[in-house]
Coordinates of C-alpha atoms and ligand atoms in Angstrom, one line a residue:
Chain A
M22 CA 30.3 -38.5 -57.0
N23 CA 27.7 -39.7 -54.5
M24 CA 24.5 -37.8 -54.7
I25 CA 22.8 -39.9 -52.1
S26 CA 24.5 -41.5 -49.2
V27 CA 22.6 -43.4 -46.6
S28 CA 24.4 -45.1 -43.7
R29 CA 23.0 -47.4 -41.0
L30 CA 19.5 -46.0 -41.4
T31 CA 17.0 -47.4 -39.0
K32 CA 13.4 -46.6 -38.3
T33 CA 11.3 -48.2 -35.6
Y34 CA 7.6 -47.7 -34.9
G35 CA 7.2 -49.0 -31.3
D36 CA 8.2 -52.6 -31.4
L37 CA 8.2 -52.8 -35.2
T38 CA 11.5 -52.2 -37.0
A39 CA 10.3 -50.9 -40.4
V40 CA 13.8 -50.1 -41.7
D41 CA 16.7 -52.0 -40.3
D42 CA 20.2 -50.7 -40.5
I43 CA 20.3 -49.9 -44.2
S44 CA 23.3 -48.4 -46.0
F45 CA 23.8 -47.5 -49.7
Q46 CA 25.1 -44.9 -52.1
V47 CA 23.7 -43.5 -55.3
E48 CA 26.0 -41.9 -57.8
K49 CA 25.2 -38.8 -59.8
G50 CA 23.1 -39.6 -62.8
E51 CA 22.2 -43.0 -61.7
I52 CA 18.8 -44.7 -61.3
Y53 CA 18.7 -46.6 -58.1
G54 CA 15.8 -48.8 -57.4
F55 CA 14.4 -50.2 -54.2
L56 CA 12.5 -53.4 -55.0
G57 CA 10.5 -55.1 -52.4
P58 CA 7.0 -56.4 -51.5
N59 CA 4.3 -54.5 -49.6
G60 CA 5.4 -53.5 -46.1
A61 CA 9.1 -54.1 -46.9
G62 CA 10.0 -50.6 -45.7
K63 CA 10.4 -48.7 -49.0
T64 CA 8.2 -45.8 -48.1
S65 CA 9.6 -45.6 -44.6
T66 CA 13.1 -45.3 -46.1
I67 CA 12.1 -42.7 -48.7
N68 CA 10.2 -40.6 -46.1
M69 CA 13.4 -40.4 -44.0
M70 CA 15.5 -39.5 -47.0
I71 CA 13.2 -36.6 -47.9
G72 CA 12.9 -35.3 -44.4
L73 CA 9.3 -36.2 -43.9
S74 CA 10.0 -38.6 -41.1
R75 CA 12.7 -38.8 -38.5
P76 CA 15.2 -41.6 -38.5
S77 CA 15.6 -43.6 -35.3
A78 CA 19.3 -43.9 -36.2
G79 CA 21.6 -43.4 -39.1
E80 CA 22.8 -40.7 -41.4
I81 CA 21.4 -39.4 -44.7
E82 CA 23.2 -37.0 -47.2
V83 CA 21.6 -35.8 -50.4
A84 CA 23.7 -33.7 -52.7
G85 CA 26.3 -33.4 -49.9
I86 CA 23.8 -31.9 -47.5
D87 CA 22.9 -33.6 -44.2
V88 CA 19.2 -34.1 -44.4
R89 CA 18.7 -34.5 -40.7
R90 CA 20.4 -31.3 -39.7
R91 CA 19.7 -29.1 -42.7
T92 CA 16.4 -30.5 -43.9
K93 CA 15.1 -27.4 -45.6
K94 CA 18.4 -26.7 -47.5
A95 CA 18.4 -30.4 -48.6
Q96 CA 14.8 -30.3 -49.7
A97 CA 15.4 -27.4 -52.0
G98 CA 17.3 -29.7 -54.4
M99 CA 14.8 -32.6 -54.2
G100 CA 11.9 -33.5 -56.4
I101 CA 9.5 -35.7 -54.6
V102 CA 6.8 -38.0 -56.0
P103 CA 4.9 -39.6 -53.1
D104 CA 3.2 -43.0 -53.4
E105 CA -0.2 -41.3 -53.8
S106 CA -0.9 -38.4 -56.2
N107 CA -1.4 -35.5 -53.8
L108 CA -2.0 -32.3 -55.6
Y109 CA -4.9 -30.0 -54.9
N110 CA -8.2 -31.4 -56.1
E111 CA -10.0 -28.2 -56.5
M112 CA -7.2 -26.5 -58.5
D113 CA -6.6 -27.1 -62.2
G114 CA -3.4 -28.6 -63.5
F115 CA -1.7 -25.4 -64.5
D116 CA -2.5 -23.7 -61.1
N117 CA -1.3 -26.8 -59.3
L118 CA 2.1 -26.6 -61.0
C119 CA 2.4 -22.9 -60.5
F120 CA 1.6 -23.2 -56.8
C121 CA 4.2 -25.9 -56.4
A122 CA 6.7 -23.7 -58.1
S123 CA 5.9 -20.9 -55.8
L124 CA 6.8 -23.1 -52.8
Y125 CA 10.3 -23.2 -54.2
G126 CA 10.4 -19.4 -54.5
M127 CA 10.1 -19.2 -58.2
R128 CA 8.9 -16.0 -59.7
R129 CA 5.7 -15.7 -61.6
E130 CA 7.0 -15.6 -65.2
E131 CA 9.4 -18.4 -64.5
R132 CA 6.6 -20.5 -62.8
E133 CA 4.2 -20.1 -65.7
A134 CA 6.7 -20.8 -68.4
K135 CA 7.9 -23.9 -66.6
A136 CA 4.4 -25.1 -65.9
R137 CA 3.4 -24.7 -69.6
R138 CA 6.5 -26.6 -70.6
L139 CA 5.9 -29.5 -68.2
L140 CA 2.2 -29.8 -69.3
T141 CA 3.4 -30.2 -72.8
L142 CA 6.1 -32.6 -71.9
F143 CA 3.6 -34.8 -70.0
R144 CA 0.9 -34.4 -72.7
L145 CA -1.4 -32.6 -70.4
D146 CA -1.9 -29.4 -72.4
D147 CA -5.5 -30.0 -73.0
A148 CA -6.1 -30.9 -69.3
G149 CA -4.2 -27.9 -68.0
R150 CA -7.4 -26.0 -67.2
R151 CA -9.3 -28.9 -65.8
P152 CA -9.4 -29.4 -62.1
F153 CA -7.1 -32.1 -60.7
K154 CA -10.1 -34.1 -59.3
A155 CA -11.3 -34.6 -62.9
Y156 CA -8.1 -36.3 -63.9
S157 CA -7.8 -40.0 -64.6
R158 CA -5.4 -42.0 -62.5
G159 CA -2.7 -41.9 -65.1
M160 CA -3.1 -38.2 -65.6
R161 CA -2.9 -37.6 -61.9
R162 CA 0.3 -39.5 -61.7
R163 CA 1.8 -37.6 -64.6
L164 CA 0.9 -34.3 -63.1
T165 CA 2.3 -35.3 -59.7
I166 CA 5.6 -36.2 -61.4
A167 CA 5.5 -32.9 -63.3
A168 CA 5.0 -31.1 -60.0
A169 CA 8.1 -32.7 -58.6
L170 CA 10.1 -31.5 -61.6
I171 CA 8.9 -27.9 -61.5
H172 CA 12.1 -26.6 -59.8
S173 CA 14.5 -28.8 -61.8
P174 CA 15.7 -30.8 -58.9
Q175 CA 19.1 -32.5 -58.8
V176 CA 17.7 -35.6 -57.2
L177 CA 14.3 -37.1 -57.9
F178 CA 12.6 -39.4 -55.4
L179 CA 9.7 -41.6 -56.8
D180 CA 7.7 -43.8 -54.5
E181 CA 6.1 -46.5 -56.7
P182 CA 5.8 -44.2 -59.8
T183 CA 3.7 -46.6 -61.9
T184 CA 1.6 -48.5 -59.4
G185 CA -2.0 -48.7 -60.5
I186 CA -1.4 -47.3 -63.9
D187 CA -2.1 -48.8 -67.3
V188 CA 0.7 -50.2 -69.4
E189 CA 0.9 -47.3 -71.8
S190 CA 1.1 -44.6 -69.1
S191 CA 3.6 -46.7 -67.2
R192 CA 5.8 -46.9 -70.3
Q193 CA 5.6 -43.2 -70.8
I194 CA 6.6 -42.6 -67.2
R195 CA 9.5 -45.0 -67.5
D196 CA 10.8 -43.4 -70.7
L197 CA 10.6 -40.1 -69.0
I198 CA 12.6 -41.3 -66.0
V199 CA 15.3 -42.6 -68.3
E200 CA 15.3 -39.3 -70.2
L201 CA 15.8 -37.4 -66.9
K202 CA 18.7 -39.6 -66.0
Q203 CA 20.3 -38.8 -69.3
Q204 CA 20.0 -35.1 -68.5
G205 CA 21.9 -35.8 -65.3
T206 CA 19.2 -36.1 -62.7
T207 CA 19.9 -38.7 -60.0
I208 CA 16.9 -40.9 -59.4
F209 CA 15.9 -43.0 -56.5
L210 CA 12.7 -45.0 -56.9
T211 CA 10.9 -47.7 -55.2
T212 CA 8.8 -50.3 -56.9
H213 CA 7.3 -53.7 -56.4
Y214 CA 7.4 -54.4 -60.1
I215 CA 10.4 -56.5 -60.9
E216 CA 10.1 -55.7 -64.5
E217 CA 10.3 -52.1 -63.9
A218 CA 13.4 -52.3 -61.8
E219 CA 14.9 -54.6 -64.4
R220 CA 14.1 -52.2 -67.3
I221 CA 15.2 -48.8 -66.0
C222 CA 17.4 -49.2 -62.9
D223 CA 21.2 -49.1 -63.1
R224 CA 21.4 -50.7 -59.7
I225 CA 18.8 -52.4 -57.6
A226 CA 18.5 -53.2 -53.9
F227 CA 16.2 -55.9 -52.8
I228 CA 14.5 -54.9 -49.7
A229 CA 12.5 -57.3 -47.4
G230 CA 11.6 -57.0 -43.8
G231 CA 13.3 -53.6 -43.6
R232 CA 16.7 -55.0 -44.7
I233 CA 18.6 -54.8 -47.9
V234 CA 18.9 -58.5 -48.8
A235 CA 21.0 -58.0 -51.9
A236 CA 22.1 -55.0 -54.0
G237 CA 24.0 -54.5 -57.2
S238 CA 23.6 -54.1 -61.0
L239 CA 21.4 -56.5 -62.8
P240 CA 24.2 -58.8 -64.1
E241 CA 25.7 -58.8 -60.6
L242 CA 22.5 -59.9 -59.0
M243 CA 21.8 -62.5 -61.6
D244 CA 25.3 -64.0 -61.2
S245 CA 25.0 -64.0 -57.5
V246 CA 22.4 -66.7 -57.5
S247 CA 22.6 -68.7 -60.6
R248 CA 25.5 -70.3 -62.4
Q249 CA 23.1 -73.0 -63.6
H250 CA 22.1 -73.8 -67.1
A251 CA 18.5 -74.7 -67.9
I252 CA 16.8 -75.9 -71.0
R253 CA 13.2 -76.4 -71.6
F254 CA 12.1 -79.0 -74.1
I255 CA 8.6 -79.1 -75.6
T256 CA 7.9 -82.4 -77.2
A257 CA 5.2 -83.8 -79.5
G258 CA 4.6 -86.9 -77.4
N259 CA 4.7 -87.5 -73.6
S260 CA 8.3 -87.0 -72.5
T261 CA 7.8 -86.9 -68.8
V262 CA 8.0 -90.7 -68.5
H263 CA 11.6 -90.5 -69.5
A264 CA 12.6 -87.9 -67.0
A265 CA 14.3 -90.3 -64.6
E266 CA 16.1 -92.1 -67.3
L267 CA 17.4 -88.8 -68.8
E268 CA 18.7 -87.8 -65.4
S269 CA 20.8 -90.9 -65.0
R270 CA 22.0 -90.7 -68.6
F271 CA 23.2 -87.1 -68.3
A272 CA 25.2 -87.1 -65.1
G273 CA 24.9 -83.9 -63.0
S274 CA 21.6 -82.9 -64.5
E275 CA 18.2 -82.6 -62.9
V276 CA 15.1 -83.1 -64.9
R277 CA 11.7 -81.7 -63.9
A278 CA 8.4 -82.4 -65.7
Q279 CA 6.3 -79.3 -66.2
A280 CA 3.5 -80.7 -68.1
D281 CA 2.9 -83.9 -70.1
R282 CA 4.9 -82.6 -73.0
T283 CA 7.3 -80.3 -71.3
I284 CA 10.5 -81.0 -69.4
V285 CA 13.1 -78.7 -67.9
M286 CA 16.6 -79.9 -67.6
T287 CA 19.1 -78.1 -65.3
S288 CA 22.7 -78.7 -64.8
R289 CA 25.9 -77.0 -63.5
Q290 CA 27.5 -77.8 -66.9
R291 CA 26.4 -76.8 -70.3
I292 CA 23.7 -79.2 -71.5
P293 CA 24.6 -80.9 -74.8
L294 CA 21.5 -80.3 -76.9
F295 CA 21.9 -82.9 -79.6
P296 CA 22.5 -85.9 -77.4
V297 CA 19.4 -85.1 -75.4
M298 CA 17.3 -84.8 -78.6
E299 CA 18.7 -87.9 -80.0
F300 CA 18.0 -89.7 -76.7
L301 CA 14.4 -88.6 -76.8
H302 CA 14.1 -89.3 -80.5
N303 CA 15.3 -92.9 -80.0
R304 CA 12.4 -93.3 -77.6
G305 CA 9.9 -92.1 -80.1
V306 CA 9.5 -88.6 -78.6
E307 CA 9.9 -85.8 -81.1
V308 CA 11.4 -82.5 -79.8
L309 CA 9.5 -79.5 -81.1
E310 CA 11.3 -76.8 -79.2
A311 CA 14.3 -76.4 -77.0
R312 CA 14.9 -73.1 -75.1
E313 CA 17.5 -71.9 -72.8
L314 CA 15.9 -70.5 -69.6
R315 CA 17.9 -67.7 -68.1
P316 CA 17.0 -66.8 -64.5
S317 CA 14.9 -63.7 -64.4
L318 CA 15.3 -61.0 -61.8
E319 CA 12.2 -62.5 -60.3
D320 CA 14.0 -65.8 -59.8
V321 CA 16.9 -64.0 -58.2
F322 CA 14.5 -62.1 -56.0
V323 CA 12.7 -65.2 -54.9
R324 CA 15.9 -67.0 -54.3
L325 CA 17.4 -64.2 -52.2
T326 CA 14.4 -63.1 -50.3
G327 CA 12.4 -66.3 -50.1
I328 CA 9.4 -64.3 -51.0
D329 CA 6.9 -65.6 -53.5
T330 CA 6.5 -62.8 -56.0
S331 CA 3.7 -64.4 -58.0
V332 CA 1.2 -61.9 -56.7
P333 CA 2.7 -58.5 -57.5
A334 CA 5.2 -59.3 -60.2
K335 CA 4.3 -59.6 -63.8
P336 CA 4.4 -63.3 -64.9
G337 CA 6.7 -64.6 -67.5
Q338 CA 10.3 -65.8 -67.4
K339 CA 12.9 -64.2 -69.5
E340 CA 13.6 -66.6 -72.3
A341 CA 16.1 -66.7 -75.1
D342 CA 16.2 -69.0 -78.0
Q343 CA 19.1 -71.3 -78.0
Chain B
M8 CA 12.4 -13.2 -50.8
K9 CA 11.8 -16.9 -51.6
G10 CA 10.0 -17.2 -48.3
W11 CA 7.8 -14.3 -49.2
I12 CA 6.9 -15.8 -52.6
A13 CA 5.9 -19.0 -50.8
F14 CA 4.0 -17.2 -48.0
W15 CA 2.0 -15.1 -50.4
N16 CA 1.1 -17.9 -52.7
I17 CA 0.0 -20.2 -49.9
L18 CA -2.2 -17.4 -48.5
K19 CA -3.6 -16.6 -52.0
K20 CA -4.3 -20.3 -52.6
D21 CA -6.2 -20.7 -49.3
I22 CA -8.2 -17.5 -49.8
R23 CA -9.2 -18.6 -53.3
N24 CA -9.8 -22.3 -52.5
Y25 CA -11.5 -22.0 -49.1
Y26 CA -12.4 -18.6 -47.8
L27 CA -13.8 -17.1 -51.0
K28 CA -16.0 -20.1 -51.7
P29 CA -19.6 -19.1 -51.6
P30 CA -20.6 -21.4 -48.7
N31 CA -17.9 -19.9 -46.5
I32 CA -18.5 -16.4 -47.4
S33 CA -22.2 -16.7 -46.7
W34 CA -21.4 -18.6 -43.5
G35 CA -19.1 -15.7 -42.6
I36 CA -22.1 -13.3 -42.9
I37 CA -25.0 -15.4 -41.8
F38 CA -23.4 -16.7 -38.7
P39 CA -22.6 -13.3 -37.1
L40 CA -25.9 -12.0 -38.3
S41 CA -27.9 -14.7 -36.7
W42 CA -26.0 -14.4 -33.4
T43 CA -26.8 -10.7 -33.5
L44 CA -30.5 -11.3 -34.1
M45 CA -30.6 -14.0 -31.4
Q46 CA -29.1 -11.6 -28.9
L47 CA -31.5 -8.9 -29.8
I48 CA -34.5 -11.2 -29.5
R49 CA -33.2 -12.6 -26.2
S50 CA -32.9 -9.2 -24.7
P51 CA -34.7 -6.7 -26.8
D52 CA -34.1 -3.9 -24.2
G53 CA -30.3 -4.6 -24.1
S54 CA -28.4 -1.9 -25.9
I55 CA -26.6 -3.0 -29.0
Q56 CA -23.4 -1.4 -27.7
D57 CA -23.5 -3.9 -24.8
L58 CA -23.9 -6.8 -27.1
L59 CA -21.4 -5.8 -29.7
P60 CA -18.2 -6.9 -27.9
G61 CA -19.6 -10.4 -27.4
L62 CA -20.8 -10.6 -30.9
I63 CA -17.4 -9.6 -32.3
S64 CA -15.6 -12.1 -30.1
M65 CA -17.9 -15.0 -31.0
S66 CA -17.8 -14.2 -34.7
V67 CA -14.1 -14.2 -34.7
L68 CA -13.9 -17.4 -32.6
F69 CA -16.3 -19.3 -34.7
G70 CA -14.9 -18.0 -38.0
T71 CA -11.4 -18.9 -37.3
T72 CA -11.0 -22.0 -35.1
S73 CA -12.9 -24.5 -37.0
M74 CA -12.0 -23.0 -40.4
L75 CA -8.3 -23.6 -39.9
A76 CA -8.7 -26.9 -38.2
V77 CA -11.0 -28.2 -40.9
T78 CA -9.0 -26.9 -43.9
I79 CA -5.7 -28.3 -42.5
T80 CA -7.2 -31.6 -41.6
F81 CA -8.7 -31.8 -45.0
E82 CA -5.4 -31.1 -46.7
R83 CA -3.7 -33.6 -44.5
S84 CA -6.2 -36.4 -45.3
G85 CA -5.7 -35.6 -49.0
R86 CA -2.0 -35.5 -48.3
S87 CA -1.5 -32.3 -50.2
F88 CA -0.4 -30.8 -46.9
E89 CA 2.8 -32.9 -47.2
R90 CA 3.9 -30.6 -50.0
L91 CA 4.1 -27.8 -47.5
L92 CA 6.2 -29.9 -45.1
L93 CA 8.5 -30.9 -48.0
A94 CA 8.9 -27.4 -49.4
P95 CA 12.2 -25.6 -48.6
I96 CA 10.4 -23.0 -46.5
G97 CA 10.8 -22.6 -42.7
L98 CA 8.1 -24.1 -40.5
S99 CA 7.3 -20.6 -39.1
T100 CA 6.7 -19.2 -42.6
M101 CA 4.4 -22.1 -43.4
V102 CA 2.4 -21.7 -40.2
L103 CA 2.1 -18.0 -40.6
A104 CA 0.9 -18.4 -44.2
K105 CA -1.6 -21.0 -43.2
I106 CA -3.1 -18.9 -40.3
A107 CA -3.0 -15.6 -42.3
G108 CA -6.0 -16.6 -44.4
T109 CA -8.0 -17.6 -41.4
I110 CA -7.1 -14.4 -39.6
L111 CA -8.3 -12.3 -42.4
F112 CA -11.5 -14.4 -42.6
G113 CA -12.0 -14.0 -38.9
M114 CA -11.6 -10.3 -39.1
F115 CA -14.1 -10.2 -41.9
N116 CA -16.5 -12.1 -39.7
A117 CA -15.9 -9.7 -36.9
F118 CA -16.9 -6.6 -38.9
V119 CA -20.2 -8.0 -40.0
P120 CA -21.9 -7.2 -36.6
V121 CA -19.9 -4.0 -36.4
I122 CA -21.2 -2.7 -39.7
L123 CA -24.7 -3.8 -38.8
A124 CA -24.4 -2.0 -35.5
A125 CA -23.0 1.1 -37.2
F126 CA -26.4 1.6 -38.9
L127 CA -28.3 1.4 -35.6
V128 CA -26.2 3.2 -33.1
D129 CA -23.7 5.9 -32.9
L130 CA -20.2 4.4 -32.8
H131 CA -18.3 7.7 -33.1
A132 CA -16.5 7.4 -29.9
V133 CA -14.9 4.1 -30.8
N134 CA -11.1 4.1 -31.4
W135 CA -11.1 2.1 -34.7
G136 CA -7.3 1.6 -34.7
A137 CA -7.4 0.0 -31.3
L138 CA -10.4 -2.0 -32.2
L139 CA -8.8 -3.4 -35.3
L140 CA -5.7 -4.3 -33.3
A141 CA -7.8 -6.1 -30.7
V142 CA -9.8 -8.0 -33.3
L143 CA -6.5 -8.9 -35.0
L144 CA -5.1 -10.3 -31.8
I145 CA -8.3 -12.2 -31.0
A146 CA -8.2 -13.6 -34.5
V147 CA -4.5 -14.6 -34.2
T148 CA -5.0 -16.4 -30.9
S149 CA -8.2 -18.2 -32.1
A150 CA -6.6 -19.2 -35.4
L151 CA -3.6 -20.7 -33.5
M152 CA -6.0 -22.6 -31.3
G153 CA -7.6 -23.9 -34.5
L154 CA -4.1 -25.0 -35.5
L155 CA -3.6 -26.8 -32.3
V156 CA -6.9 -28.7 -32.9
A157 CA -5.7 -29.5 -36.4
V158 CA -2.4 -30.9 -35.0
S159 CA -4.4 -33.1 -32.6
A160 CA -7.0 -34.3 -35.1
E161 CA -6.7 -36.9 -37.7
Q162 CA -10.0 -36.5 -39.4
V163 CA -12.2 -33.6 -40.4
F164 CA -15.1 -34.6 -38.2
E165 CA -12.6 -35.0 -35.3
A166 CA -11.4 -31.5 -35.9
Q167 CA -14.9 -30.1 -35.8
T168 CA -15.8 -32.0 -32.6
L169 CA -12.5 -31.0 -31.0
S170 CA -13.0 -27.3 -31.8
N171 CA -16.4 -27.3 -30.3
F172 CA -15.2 -29.1 -27.3
F173 CA -13.1 -26.2 -26.2
R174 CA -14.9 -23.4 -28.0
F175 CA -18.1 -23.5 -26.0
P176 CA -16.6 -23.8 -22.5
M177 CA -14.4 -20.9 -23.5
L178 CA -17.3 -18.7 -24.4
F179 CA -18.8 -19.3 -20.9
L180 CA -15.5 -18.7 -19.1
C181 CA -14.3 -15.6 -20.9
G182 CA -16.7 -13.2 -19.1
L183 CA -18.9 -12.8 -22.1
F184 CA -22.2 -14.1 -20.8
I185 CA -21.3 -14.4 -17.1
P186 CA -19.1 -11.7 -15.6
L187 CA -15.9 -13.0 -14.2
A188 CA -16.8 -11.8 -10.8
R189 CA -19.8 -14.1 -10.7
L190 CA -17.9 -17.2 -11.8
P191 CA -17.1 -19.8 -9.1
V192 CA -13.8 -19.0 -7.6
F193 CA -12.1 -22.2 -8.8
L194 CA -13.0 -21.4 -12.4
R195 CA -11.5 -17.9 -12.3
P196 CA -7.9 -18.9 -12.8
V197 CA -9.0 -20.8 -15.9
S198 CA -10.7 -17.7 -17.2
Y199 CA -7.5 -15.7 -16.8
C200 CA -5.6 -18.2 -18.9
L201 CA -7.9 -17.7 -21.8
P202 CA -6.9 -15.1 -24.4
L203 CA -10.6 -14.5 -25.2
T204 CA -11.1 -13.1 -21.7
Y205 CA -8.7 -10.3 -22.4
G206 CA -10.0 -9.9 -25.9
T207 CA -13.6 -9.5 -24.7
D208 CA -12.6 -7.1 -22.0
V209 CA -10.6 -4.8 -24.3
L210 CA -13.4 -4.8 -26.8
R211 CA -15.9 -3.9 -24.1
G212 CA -13.6 -1.1 -23.0
L213 CA -13.4 0.3 -26.6
I214 CA -17.1 0.0 -27.4
T215 CA -18.9 0.7 -24.1
G216 CA -16.1 2.2 -22.0
S217 CA -16.7 -0.4 -19.2
S218 CA -13.6 -2.6 -19.0
T219 CA -12.5 -4.3 -15.9
L220 CA -8.8 -4.8 -16.8
S221 CA -6.3 -2.4 -18.1
P222 CA -6.1 -2.3 -21.9
A223 CA -2.3 -2.5 -21.8
L224 CA -2.6 -5.7 -19.8
C225 CA -5.1 -7.1 -22.2
Y226 CA -3.1 -6.3 -25.3
G227 CA 0.0 -7.7 -23.6
M228 CA -1.7 -10.9 -22.6
L229 CA -3.2 -11.4 -26.1
L230 CA 0.2 -10.9 -27.6
L231 CA 1.8 -13.2 -25.1
S232 CA -0.8 -15.9 -25.8
A233 CA -0.3 -15.5 -29.5
I234 CA 3.5 -16.1 -29.1
A235 CA 3.0 -19.0 -26.7
L236 CA 0.4 -20.7 -28.9
F237 CA 2.6 -20.1 -32.0
T238 CA 5.6 -21.7 -30.3
I239 CA 3.5 -24.7 -29.0
S240 CA 1.9 -25.3 -32.4
R241 CA 5.3 -25.3 -34.1
H242 CA 6.6 -27.7 -31.6
M243 CA 3.5 -29.9 -31.9
I244 CA 3.7 -29.9 -35.7
R245 CA 7.3 -31.1 -35.5
R246 CA 6.3 -33.8 -33.1
N247 CA 3.1 -35.0 -34.6
W248 CA 3.6 -34.5 -38.3
I249 CA 7.2 -35.3 -38.9
L250 CA 6.9 -38.8 -37.6
Ligands
ATP1 N1 3.4 -44.4 -39.3 C1 3.6 -45.7 -39.0 N2 3.3 -46.2 -37.8 C2 3.5 -47.5 -37.6 N3 3.9 -48.4 -38.4 C3 4.2 -48.0 -39.7 C4 4.1 -46.6 -40.0 N4 4.5 -46.5 -41.3 C5 4.8 -47.7 -41.7 N5 4.7 -48.6 -40.8 C6 5.0 -50.0 -40.9 O1 6.3 -50.2 -41.3 C7 6.4 -51.3 -42.2 C8 7.0 -50.8 -43.5 O2 6.0 -49.9 -44.2 P1 6.3 -49.2 -45.5 O3 5.2 -48.3 -45.8 O4 7.6 -48.5 -45.4 O5 6.4 -50.3 -46.6 P2 6.5 -50.3 -48.1 O6 7.6 -51.1 -48.5 O7 6.4 -48.9 -48.6 O8 5.2 -51.0 -48.6 P3 4.1 -50.8 -49.8 O9 4.7 -51.5 -51.0 O10 2.9 -51.4 -49.3 O11 4.0 -49.3 -50.0 C9 5.0 -51.8 -42.4 O12 4.9 -52.9 -41.5 C10 4.1 -50.7 -41.9 O13 3.0 -51.3 -41.3
MG2 MG1 5.1 -47.8 -49.9

């Protein structure tokens, strides 16, 4: 069953098309991630989905309710975590949660019980009586997420839930998102961390320049760009001088030197490991390590969007020992 | 029921967070007090009864317009205001809840000079019910004007400047300092468009018995302005805040 259905959604600001004819569906209990660089149109999309901004064209349904026509009814079933933590600075954590609960028409006993439970769940018990402005960034983020869950929404929208937060807090938040999914909550999130999308999303859409460039599950996305095999050899002596020779010896392969003692060999066929090592050995170069390099989601992203992710994404390729 | 819970809690939060804060409370008292003293010094022979309608109007006007404009702009810049726009409550309920706190604050302001005057002169003849209604209507219209300022302003200082921009001309055009009959002819239609003109007149009638317009007309016009301003603000919020 589709919990979110977006079709041909477009948003223009004057001459600028921030969201360009986007369509996708999210199933119940799924985590769907929008992955894209700054200015890709993630927030613009989410804002239309939650009824905070008016689409220039297109349709949105959340839990079977037309968001454009029955905004308030649709919002009743949504939990929303905006890109900035936006609770009331002068109020303490507990009061903030209770206030948010009241906006959804929850009664006092219900509000207070739920607020207490969420403070515990988010490890904010001790901070419950401290004003929001005294919270650290990670605590602010956690409380903002807690506030979005106060009315037990069916669908949770998170706009960059972990941006600007330390590793440990990010991990806690991710674990929590996965836990919510297991309880049946449908989750739509945006992120510019490839790693985050890779870890928790069931399906991912790459968004760049307001368009969905590619979408699918992780294996689908990986397959879409790469049927290549790659092995990285680290050697004791200088191996790069033999690169050209290697290439001609192993037809169909491509050899790239990374550093004096590192070469990467790619090919459409599986690369025979032993002959390569023997070949190098015969030239007096000892192989210390050989690793298969699998494309990371980052590679896929770069390949499909043409955007260099070296700035926002966390470095490091996914590697597996051969 | 759900709407009520939200309404009441928004009102309670605003009162607690803004209106009951010591600086605002003291402003609510000091401001009307200093106006009163200023007027007394300016015309020591003027009777307090003559001054009272103007003092009430000004206290309400200054207590409401900028308060609402500033608190809303403040919440908008901190983005907590989005929570109200995203909550499953009707826009009217939300607007009413936001202005309710300001209206109460404005009425509190209004009664500072009244209480002060009650010690000095005999206010027995005043119809308090009618006075309360008039003050309420003035507060409602002023609060809604503050809301209009809030919808047009992006920053807190902008909201403050904008409120003054129309507040001061309004004071001079509403017949408070200069009787309408002595205003240049071309300005008079403007005066008759201002809710404060009717508010001041009805207050004057209630306190000194010297009104120039019929009270029914004044209450009617105040009510009409309130409805018009409410409708305009709602429309503007939809247009400006749901981009
Ligand atoms: N209110 C607005 N008025 C004009 N242009 C806007 C507005 N909001 C967004 N834009 C533009 O739309 C484009 C998409 O912005 P959006 O905020 O959706 O990107 P994003 O993917 O969320 O980026 P980020 O990762 O930085 O949050 C940008 O070029 C932005 O400048
Ligand atoms: Mg964004």
